[in-house]
CSV table of C-alpha atoms in Angstrom, one decimal:
chain,number,residue,atom,x,y,z
A,1278,MET,CA,-215.4,108.2,-45.6
A,1279,ALA,CA,-216.2,110.0,-48.9
A,1280,ASP,CA,-219.3,112.1,-49.2
A,1281,ILE,CA,-221.4,110.9,-52.2
A,1282,THR,CA,-224.3,112.9,-53.5
A,1283,ARG,CA,-226.9,111.5,-56.0
A,1284,ARG,CA,-228.0,113.6,-59.0
A,1285,PHE,CA,-230.2,111.6,-61.3
A,1286,PHE,CA,-228.0,108.9,-62.9
A,1287,LEU,CA,-224.8,110.5,-61.8
A,1288,ARG,CA,-222.9,110.6,-58.5
A,1289,HIS,CA,-220.7,113.2,-57.0
A,1290,LEU,CA,-217.9,112.3,-54.7
A,1291,ARG,CA,-216.3,114.8,-52.4
A,1292,GLY,CA,-213.2,113.5,-50.6
A,1293,GLU,CA,-211.5,114.5,-47.4
A,1294,PRO,CA,-208.1,116.1,-46.9
A,1295,THR,CA,-206.7,113.0,-45.2
A,1296,THR,CA,-207.9,110.4,-47.8
A,1297,PHE,CA,-206.5,109.3,-51.1
A,1298,VAL,CA,-209.1,108.6,-53.8
A,1299,ARG,CA,-208.6,106.8,-57.1
A,1300,HIS,CA,-211.3,106.8,-59.8
A,1301,THR,CA,-210.8,104.1,-62.5
A,1302,VAL,CA,-213.0,103.6,-65.5
A,1303,ARG,CA,-212.3,100.5,-67.7
A,1304,GLY,CA,-208.8,100.2,-66.3
A,1305,ARG,CA,-207.9,103.8,-66.8
A,1306,VAL,CA,-207.4,106.2,-64.0
A,1307,ARG,CA,-209.6,109.2,-64.3
A,1308,HIS,CA,-209.1,110.9,-61.0
A,1309,GLU,CA,-206.4,110.3,-58.3
A,1310,GLY,CA,-205.1,112.1,-55.3
A,1311,VAL,CA,-205.9,113.5,-51.9
A,1312,GLY,CA,-209.0,115.7,-51.4
A,1313,GLN,CA,-210.5,114.9,-54.8
A,1314,SER,CA,-214.0,116.0,-55.8
A,1315,PHE,CA,-215.6,114.8,-59.1
A,1316,TRP,CA,-218.7,113.4,-60.9
A,1317,TYR,CA,-218.9,109.8,-62.0
A,1318,ARG,CA,-221.2,107.1,-63.3
A,1319,PRO,CA,-221.7,104.4,-60.7
A,1320,LEU,CA,-222.2,101.7,-63.3
A,1321,THR,CA,-218.7,102.1,-64.8
A,1322,ALA,CA,-216.7,103.7,-61.9
A,1323,VAL,CA,-214.2,101.8,-59.7
A,1324,LEU,CA,-213.4,103.8,-56.6
A,1325,SER,CA,-210.7,103.2,-54.0
A,1326,GLU,CA,-210.2,105.3,-50.8
A,1327,VAL,CA,-207.0,105.0,-48.8
A,1328,PRO,CA,-206.5,107.0,-45.6
A,1329,VAL,CA,-203.2,108.8,-45.4
A,1330,ASP,CA,-203.4,110.1,-41.9
A,1331,ASP,CA,-201.4,108.6,-38.9
A,1332,ARG,CA,-203.2,105.8,-37.3
A,1333,GLU,CA,-202.7,104.3,-33.8
A,1334,LEU,CA,-202.7,100.5,-33.5
A,1335,PRO,CA,-202.8,99.2,-29.9
A,1336,LEU,CA,-201.2,95.8,-29.4
A,1337,LEU,CA,-201.7,93.3,-26.6
A,1338,PHE,CA,-200.1,89.9,-26.8
A,1339,HIS,CA,-198.7,87.3,-24.4
A,1340,ALA,CA,-195.1,86.1,-24.2
A,1341,ARG,CA,-193.0,83.7,-22.1
A,1342,THR,CA,-189.8,84.6,-20.4
A,1343,ALA,CA,-186.6,82.5,-20.0
A,1344,ASP,CA,-187.9,81.3,-16.6
A,1345,PHE,CA,-191.2,80.2,-18.1
A,1346,ALA,CA,-193.3,83.1,-16.7
A,1347,ASP,CA,-196.2,84.4,-18.7
A,1348,VAL,CA,-196.2,88.1,-19.3
A,1349,THR,CA,-198.5,90.4,-21.2
A,1350,VAL,CA,-197.0,93.1,-23.5
A,1351,GLN,CA,-198.9,96.2,-24.1
A,1352,ALA,CA,-197.6,98.3,-27.0
A,1353,THR,CA,-198.8,100.9,-29.5
A,1354,VAL,CA,-197.6,101.3,-33.1
A,1355,THR,CA,-198.2,104.5,-35.1
A,1356,TYR,CA,-198.3,104.0,-38.8
A,1357,ARG,CA,-199.5,105.6,-42.0
A,1358,LEU,CA,-200.0,104.6,-45.6
A,1359,SER,CA,-197.2,106.6,-47.1
A,1360,ASP,CA,-197.8,105.2,-50.6
A,1361,PRO,CA,-201.6,105.1,-51.0
A,1362,GLY,CA,-201.4,104.1,-54.6
A,1363,LEU,CA,-199.3,101.1,-53.9
A,1364,ALA,CA,-201.6,100.3,-50.9
A,1365,ALA,CA,-204.7,100.5,-53.1
A,1366,GLU,CA,-203.1,98.0,-55.5
A,1367,ARG,CA,-202.0,95.5,-52.8
A,1368,LEU,CA,-205.0,95.8,-50.5
A,1369,ASP,CA,-208.7,96.0,-51.1
A,1370,PHE,CA,-209.6,99.7,-50.4
A,1371,ALA,CA,-212.5,99.6,-52.9
A,1372,ILE,CA,-215.6,101.5,-51.8
A,1373,ASP,CA,-219.2,101.1,-52.9
A,1374,PRO,CA,-220.0,103.8,-55.6
A,1375,GLN,CA,-223.5,104.1,-54.3
A,1376,ARG,CA,-222.9,104.5,-50.6
A,1377,GLY,CA,-219.2,105.4,-50.3
A,1378,GLU,CA,-218.4,102.6,-47.8
A,1379,TRP,CA,-215.5,100.1,-48.0
A,1380,ARG,CA,-216.5,96.7,-49.3
A,1381,GLY,CA,-214.0,94.9,-47.1
A,1382,GLN,CA,-211.8,95.6,-44.0
A,1383,PRO,CA,-208.5,96.7,-45.4
A,1384,LEU,CA,-207.3,98.4,-42.2
A,1385,ASP,CA,-207.8,95.1,-40.3
A,1386,GLN,CA,-205.4,93.5,-42.8
A,1387,VAL,CA,-202.9,96.2,-42.1
A,1388,ALA,CA,-203.4,95.8,-38.3
A,1389,THR,CA,-202.9,92.0,-38.6
A,1390,LEU,CA,-199.8,92.5,-40.5
A,1391,LEU,CA,-198.3,95.0,-38.1
A,1392,ALA,CA,-199.3,92.8,-35.1
A,1393,GLU,CA,-197.6,89.7,-36.5
A,1394,LEU,CA,-194.4,91.7,-37.4
A,1395,ALA,CA,-194.3,93.3,-34.0
A,1396,GLN,CA,-194.9,90.2,-31.9
A,1397,GLN,CA,-192.1,88.1,-33.3
A,1398,PRO,CA,-189.1,90.2,-32.2
A,1399,ALA,CA,-190.7,90.9,-28.8
A,1400,LEU,CA,-191.3,87.1,-28.3
A,1401,ASP,CA,-187.8,86.3,-29.3
A,1402,LEU,CA,-186.3,88.9,-27.0
A,1403,LEU,CA,-188.5,88.1,-23.9
A,1404,SER,CA,-187.8,84.4,-24.3
A,1405,ARG,CA,-184.1,85.1,-23.6
A,1406,LEU,CA,-184.8,87.3,-20.5
A,1407,PRO,CA,-185.8,86.2,-17.0
A,1408,LEU,CA,-188.8,87.7,-15.4
A,1409,THR,CA,-187.1,89.7,-12.7
A,1410,GLY,CA,-183.4,89.0,-13.1
A,1411,SER,CA,-183.2,86.7,-10.1
A,1412,SER,CA,-179.7,85.3,-10.9
A,1413,ARG,CA,-176.7,87.2,-9.7
A,1414,SER,CA,-175.2,87.9,-13.2
A,1415,VAL,CA,-178.5,88.9,-14.7
A,1416,ALA,CA,-179.4,91.0,-11.6
A,1417,GLU,CA,-176.0,92.8,-11.8
A,1418,ARG,CA,-176.7,93.6,-15.5
A,1419,GLY,CA,-180.3,94.5,-14.8
A,1420,ASP,CA,-181.6,92.5,-17.7
A,1421,GLY,CA,-184.9,91.3,-16.2
A,1422,ALA,CA,-188.0,91.5,-18.4
A,1423,LEU,CA,-189.8,93.5,-15.7
A,1424,THR,CA,-186.9,95.6,-14.7
A,1425,ALA,CA,-185.3,96.6,-18.0
A,1426,GLY,CA,-187.4,94.9,-20.7
A,1427,ILE,CA,-189.4,97.8,-22.0
A,1428,ALA,CA,-186.5,99.6,-23.7
A,1429,PRO,CA,-185.1,96.5,-25.4
A,1430,VAL,CA,-188.5,95.4,-26.6
A,1431,ARG,CA,-189.2,98.9,-27.9
A,1432,SER,CA,-185.9,98.9,-29.8
A,1433,ALA,CA,-186.6,95.4,-31.2
A,1434,LEU,CA,-190.0,96.5,-32.4
A,1435,ALA,CA,-188.7,99.7,-34.0
A,1436,ALA,CA,-185.9,97.8,-35.8
A,1437,ALA,CA,-188.2,95.0,-37.0
A,1438,LEU,CA,-190.9,97.4,-38.3
A,1439,ALA,CA,-188.6,99.9,-39.9
A,1440,ASP,CA,-187.1,97.7,-42.6
A,1441,ASP,CA,-189.6,94.9,-43.1
A,1442,PRO,CA,-190.0,94.3,-46.9
A,1443,ARG,CA,-193.7,93.4,-46.6
A,1444,LEU,CA,-194.5,96.8,-45.2
A,1445,VAL,CA,-192.5,98.5,-47.9
A,1446,GLU,CA,-194.3,96.5,-50.6
A,1447,THR,CA,-197.7,97.4,-49.0
A,1448,GLY,CA,-196.9,101.1,-48.8
A,1449,VAL,CA,-197.0,101.1,-45.0
A,1450,THR,CA,-194.6,103.2,-43.0
A,1451,VAL,CA,-194.2,102.8,-39.2
A,1452,VAL,CA,-193.9,106.3,-37.6
A,1453,SER,CA,-193.2,105.1,-34.1
A,1454,SER,CA,-193.6,102.2,-31.8
A,1455,ARG,CA,-194.0,102.3,-28.0
A,1456,VAL,CA,-194.1,99.7,-25.3
A,1457,VAL,CA,-196.5,100.8,-22.6
A,1458,ALA,CA,-196.1,97.9,-20.1
A,1459,ILE,CA,-194.9,94.4,-19.6
A,1460,ARG,CA,-196.9,92.8,-16.9
A,1461,PRO,CA,-196.9,89.3,-15.4
A,1462,GLU,CA,-200.0,87.3,-14.4
A,1463,PRO,CA,-202.0,88.9,-11.6
A,1464,ASP,CA,-201.1,86.3,-9.0
A,1465,LEU,CA,-197.4,86.5,-9.9
A,1466,GLU,CA,-197.6,90.3,-10.0
A,1467,ARG,CA,-199.1,90.4,-6.5
A,1468,ALA,CA,-196.4,88.0,-5.3
A,1469,LEU,CA,-193.7,90.2,-6.8
A,1470,GLN,CA,-195.2,93.3,-5.3
A,1471,THR,CA,-195.3,91.7,-1.8
A,1472,PRO,CA,-191.6,92.5,-0.9
A,1473,THR,CA,-192.0,96.1,-2.0
A,1474,ARG,CA,-195.3,96.4,-0.3
A,1475,GLU,CA,-193.8,94.9,2.9
A,1476,ALA,CA,-190.8,97.2,2.6
A,1477,VAL,CA,-193.1,100.2,2.2
A,1478,GLN,CA,-195.2,98.9,5.1
A,1479,GLN,CA,-192.2,98.5,7.2
A,1480,GLU,CA,-191.1,102.0,6.4
A,1481,ALA,CA,-194.5,103.2,7.2
A,1482,ASP,CA,-194.4,101.3,10.5
A,1483,ARG,CA,-191.1,102.9,11.3
A,1484,ALA,CA,-192.5,106.3,10.5
A,1485,THR,CA,-195.5,105.5,12.6
A,1486,TYR,CA,-193.3,104.3,15.5
A,1487,ALA,CA,-191.1,107.3,15.1
A,1488,ARG,CA,-194.1,109.6,15.1
A,1489,ARG,CA,-195.5,107.7,18.2
A,1490,ALA,CA,-192.1,108.0,19.9
A,1491,VAL,CA,-192.0,111.7,19.2
A,1492,ALA,CA,-195.6,112.0,20.4
A,1493,VAL,CA,-194.7,110.0,23.6
A,1494,GLU,CA,-191.7,112.3,24.1
A,1495,GLN,CA,-193.8,115.3,23.6
A,1496,GLU,CA,-196.4,113.9,26.0
A,1497,ARG,CA,-193.7,113.2,28.5
A,1498,ALA,CA,-192.4,116.8,28.2
A,1499,ILE,CA,-195.9,118.1,28.5
A,1500,ALA,CA,-196.5,115.9,31.6
A,1501,GLU,CA,-193.2,117.1,33.1
A,1502,ASN,CA,-194.1,120.7,32.4
A,1503,GLU,CA,-197.5,120.1,34.0
A,1504,LEU,CA,-195.9,118.4,37.0
A,1505,GLN,CA,-193.4,121.3,37.3
A,1506,SER,CA,-196.3,123.7,37.1
A,1507,ARG,CA,-198.2,121.8,39.8
A,1508,ILE,CA,-195.1,121.7,42.0
A,1509,GLU,CA,-194.6,125.4,41.5
A,1510,LEU,CA,-198.3,126.1,42.2
A,1511,ALA,CA,-198.2,123.9,45.3
A,1512,ARG,CA,-195.0,125.8,46.5
A,1513,ARG,CA,-196.7,129.1,45.9
A,1514,GLU,CA,-199.8,127.9,47.6
A,1515,GLN,CA,-197.7,126.8,50.6
A,1516,GLN,CA,-196.0,130.2,50.6
A,1517,LEU,CA,-199.5,131.8,50.4
A,1518,VAL,CA,-200.7,129.6,53.3
A,1519,GLU,CA,-197.6,130.4,55.3
A,1520,GLN,CA,-197.9,134.1,54.6
A,1521,LYS,CA,-201.6,134.0,55.4
A,1522,GLY,CA,-200.9,132.2,58.7
A,1523,ALA,CA,-198.2,134.8,59.5
A,1524,ASN,CA,-200.7,137.6,58.6
A,1525,ASP,CA,-203.4,136.0,60.7
A,1526,ARG,CA,-200.9,135.4,63.6
A,1527,ARG,CA,-199.8,139.0,63.3
A,1528,VAL,CA,-203.4,140.2,63.2
A,1529,ALA,CA,-204.1,138.0,66.3
A,1530,GLU,CA,-201.1,139.4,68.0
A,1531,LEU,CA,-202.1,142.9,67.3
A,1532,ASP,CA,-205.6,142.2,68.3
A,1533,SER,CA,-204.5,140.6,71.5
A,1534,ALA,CA,-202.2,143.5,72.2
A,1535,ALA,CA,-205.0,145.9,71.5
A,1536,LYS,CA,-207.3,143.9,73.7
A,1537,LEU,CA,-204.6,143.7,76.4
A,1538,VAL,CA,-204.1,147.4,76.2
A,1539,ALA,CA,-207.9,147.9,76.3
A,1540,SER,CA,-208.1,145.4,79.3
A,1541,GLN,CA,-205.3,147.1,81.1
A,1542,GLY,CA,-206.9,150.5,80.4
A,1543,SER,CA,-210.3,149.1,81.7
A,1544,LEU,CA,-208.6,147.6,84.7
A,1545,GLU,CA,-206.8,150.8,85.4
A,1546,ARG,CA,-210.0,152.8,85.0
A,1547,SER,CA,-211.7,150.3,87.2
A,1548,ARG,CA,-208.9,150.5,89.8
A,1549,LEU,CA,-209.0,154.3,89.6
A,1550,ALA,CA,-212.8,154.2,89.9
A,1551,ALA,CA,-212.6,151.8,92.8
A,1552,GLU,CA,-209.9,153.9,94.5
A,1553,THR,CA,-212.0,156.9,93.9
A,1554,GLU,CA,-215.1,155.2,95.3
A,1555,ARG,CA,-213.1,153.9,98.2
A,1556,ALA,CA,-211.8,157.4,98.8
A,1557,LYS,CA,-215.3,158.7,98.6
A,1558,ASP,CA,-216.6,155.9,100.9
A,1559,SER,CA,-213.7,156.6,103.3
A,1560,ALA,CA,-214.5,160.2,103.2
A,1561,ARG,CA,-218.2,159.5,103.7
A,1562,ALA,CA,-217.3,157.0,106.5
A,1563,ASP,CA,-215.0,159.6,108.1
A,1564,GLY,CA,-217.8,162.1,107.9
A,1565,VAL,CA,-220.3,159.7,109.2
A,1566,ARG,CA,-217.8,158.6,111.9
A,1567,ALA,CA,-217.2,162.3,112.8
A,1568,VAL,CA,-220.9,163.0,112.8
A,1569,GLY,CA,-221.5,159.8,114.9
A,1570,LEU,CA,-218.7,160.8,117.2
A,1571,ALA,CA,-220.1,164.3,117.5
A,1572,SER,CA,-223.6,162.8,118.0
A,1573,ALA,CA,-222.3,160.4,120.5
A,1574,GLU,CA,-220.4,163.1,122.3
A,1575,THR,CA,-223.5,165.2,122.2
A,1576,GLU,CA,-225.6,162.3,123.4
A,1577,VAL,CA,-223.0,161.5,126.1
A,1578,ALA,CA,-223.0,165.1,127.1
A,1579,ARG,CA,-226.8,165.2,127.1
A,1580,LEU,CA,-227.0,161.9,129.0
A,1581,GLY,CA,-224.4,163.3,131.4
A,1582,ALA,CA,-226.6,166.3,131.9
A,1583,TYR,CA,-229.6,164.1,132.4
A,1584,ARG,CA,-227.6,162.0,134.8
A,1585,GLU,CA,-227.3,164.9,137.2
A,1586,MET,CA,-231.0,165.8,136.9
A,1587,PRO,CA,-233.5,164.4,139.3
A,1588,ALA,CA,-236.0,161.9,138.1
A,1589,GLU,CA,-238.9,164.2,138.3
A,1590,VAL,CA,-237.2,166.6,135.9
A,1591,LEU,CA,-236.5,163.8,133.6
A,1592,TYR,CA,-240.2,162.8,133.6
A,1593,ALA,CA,-241.2,166.3,133.0
A,1594,ILE,CA,-238.8,166.6,130.0
A,1595,ALA,CA,-240.1,163.3,128.7
A,1596,LEU,CA,-243.7,164.5,129.0
A,1597,GLU,CA,-242.8,167.7,127.3
A,1598,LYS,CA,-241.2,166.0,124.4
A,1599,LEU,CA,-244.1,163.6,124.2
A,1600,ALA,CA,-246.4,166.5,124.2
A,1601,ALA,CA,-244.4,168.2,121.5
A,1602,ASN,CA,-244.5,165.1,119.3
A,1603,PRO,CA,-247.4,163.1,120.4
A,1604,PRO,CA,-247.6,159.7,118.9
A,1605,GLN,CA,-250.9,158.5,117.4
A,1606,ILE,CA,-252.5,156.5,120.2
A,1607,GLY,CA,-255.6,154.6,119.6
A,1608,GLU,CA,-256.4,153.7,123.2
A,1609,LEU,CA,-254.7,154.7,126.4
A,1610,THR,CA,-255.3,152.7,129.5
A,1611,ILE,CA,-254.2,154.3,132.8
A,1612,THR,CA,-254.4,152.1,135.8
A,1613,PRO,CA,-254.8,153.3,139.3
A,1614,ASP,CA,-251.4,152.1,140.2
A,1615,VAL,CA,-249.7,154.3,137.6
A,1616,LEU,CA,-251.8,157.3,138.4
A,1617,THR,CA,-251.1,156.8,142.1
A,1618,LYS,CA,-247.4,156.6,141.5
A,1619,LEU,CA,-247.4,159.7,139.4
A,1620,ILE,CA,-249.4,161.7,141.9
A,1621,GLY,CA,-247.2,160.5,144.6
A,1622,ARG,CA,-244.1,161.6,142.7
A,1623,PHE,CA,-245.5,165.0,141.8
A,1624,SER,CA,-246.7,165.6,145.3
A,1625,SER,CA,-243.6,164.8,147.0
């Protein structure tokens, strides 16, 4: 909006580079143009301010297709007031000379006009199109409102707004028109999305099943590898046990052979020792035997010598030996009979 400054009984208006200002006094134009700046008297001045920049007008309206389905059309129209002088004459763009604000809502009038002009061709076009092109011929052409309706509706809007005489008379120029979306009712939209959602879900399920199949195959390969590893480990353990048994058997055999050799050596040593001891015993026995035989022969010879001697001599020899080695006698009892016999023997 214009910037108005108060100085006593005068006012100063400073416009903007995107607004057209017209100053009229008693029906005569005193100032007119874009980016104006001037002094004026508020009691006699008539001011109009028209924006000349591009404006965006969002449109949202309902339509009905050939198969009686309600749809919502969302569009955007870009326009500008290309002839602001003409627009100021046709629409109320007057501003308050004290505050610089519009007295009415001129842009709402422009928006209403554009909305009415844009809705009519869109409604006419959508009323001849089915919602999704369910019939065979329509489906082959792809002329459904949801499948190919945006481009035709946009073309219809552009054609309708480009050459409309009311816009030309008002000084409004449509720069561009865009159709953002054509959407059915929420329940119908969910129903239409169901096949696609189901197809996507099926594709996701197939991908999940394929992933699971790959995972199962990988798990099977891993299990087979583990089984092969276990079999190989068991086979190697068996070889290890067999080799250990063979080693233990070899050690036992060598130990037995060593013990056998040791036993044989011990037996041989024992046999040699026994033979040596027997030889020694035989030698000792032979010596004892020889000594005994010699002693026996000596004793026999002595006895033979004693045999030839008279009894008195033998008694004398016995007494001599007894006297030479007298035994320890505690008491000796000599009876008269013994003494008589001895005296008799010695006297005879």
